[in-house]
Coordinates of C-alpha atoms in Angstrom, one line a residue:
S1 CA 0.0 0.0 -0.1
R2 CA 1.1 3.6 -0.7
Q3 CA 2.4 5.5 2.4
R4 CA 1.1 9.0 2.3
E5 CA 2.8 11.9 3.8
M6 CA 1.3 13.4 7.0
P7 CA -0.6 16.4 6.4
V8 CA 0.8 19.4 8.1
G9 CA -0.5 22.9 8.5
L10 CA 0.7 26.1 10.2
E11 CA -1.0 27.6 13.1
A12 CA 1.4 30.4 13.6
P13 CA 4.9 31.0 12.1
G14 CA 7.0 28.2 13.3
Q15 CA 4.2 26.1 14.8
E16 CA 3.3 23.0 12.8
W17 CA 0.3 20.9 13.5
L18 CA -1.2 17.8 11.9
Q19 CA -4.4 18.1 9.9
C20 CA -7.4 15.8 10.1
D21 CA -7.6 13.2 7.4
S22 CA -11.3 13.9 7.0
C23 CA -11.3 17.8 7.1
S24 CA -8.9 20.7 7.6
A25 CA -9.2 21.0 11.3
K26 CA -6.4 20.2 13.7
A27 CA -6.0 16.5 14.4
W28 CA -6.2 15.5 18.0
V29 CA -6.4 11.8 17.7
H30 CA -3.9 9.3 16.2
V31 CA -5.4 5.9 15.1
Y32 CA -3.3 2.9 14.4
L33 CA -4.6 0.5 11.9
P34 CA -3.2 -2.8 10.6
V35 CA -2.6 -1.1 7.2
G36 CA -1.4 2.3 8.5
H37 CA -2.6 5.2 10.5
L38 CA -4.9 8.1 10.4
Y39 CA -5.3 11.5 12.2
F40 CA -8.7 12.8 13.1
C41 CA -10.1 15.9 14.8
H42 CA -12.5 15.0 17.7
H43 CA -15.6 15.3 15.7
H44 CA -14.5 12.9 12.9
Y45 CA -12.9 10.5 15.3
N46 CA -16.3 10.3 17.2
K47 CA -18.1 10.0 14.0
H48 CA -15.8 6.9 12.8
A49 CA -14.7 5.2 16.1
E50 CA -17.0 2.3 15.8
A51 CA -16.1 1.6 12.3
L52 CA -12.4 2.0 12.9
Y53 CA -12.5 -0.6 15.8
S54 CA -14.3 -2.9 13.5
K55 CA -11.5 -2.6 11.0
G56 CA -8.9 -3.6 13.5
A57 CA -7.7 -0.4 15.0
Q58 CA -5.1 -1.4 17.6
A59 CA -4.3 1.8 19.4
V60 CA -5.6 5.3 19.7
R61 CA -3.6 8.3 21.1
I62 CA -5.4 11.5 22.0
Y63 CA -3.3 14.5 22.2
S64 CA -3.8 17.4 24.5
E65 CA -1.2 19.0 22.1
I66 CA -0.3 17.4 18.7
G67 CA 3.3 16.6 18.3
Q68 CA 3.6 15.1 21.9
D69 CA 5.2 11.6 22.0

């Protein structure tokens, strides 16, 4: 499968943030799947959470600030 680059936006000069894979909002949730990973804003994570788990989501990280490890 094709590895896609992580979408990155600029919040302010020098401050990068990851973009939701479903819209242009800031991503706060990182979902790990057997075939890759996705980033979601809270709205789209809540909308797709049930389907993600049924597709084998293994772990979810919810960030208070994106870019944290």
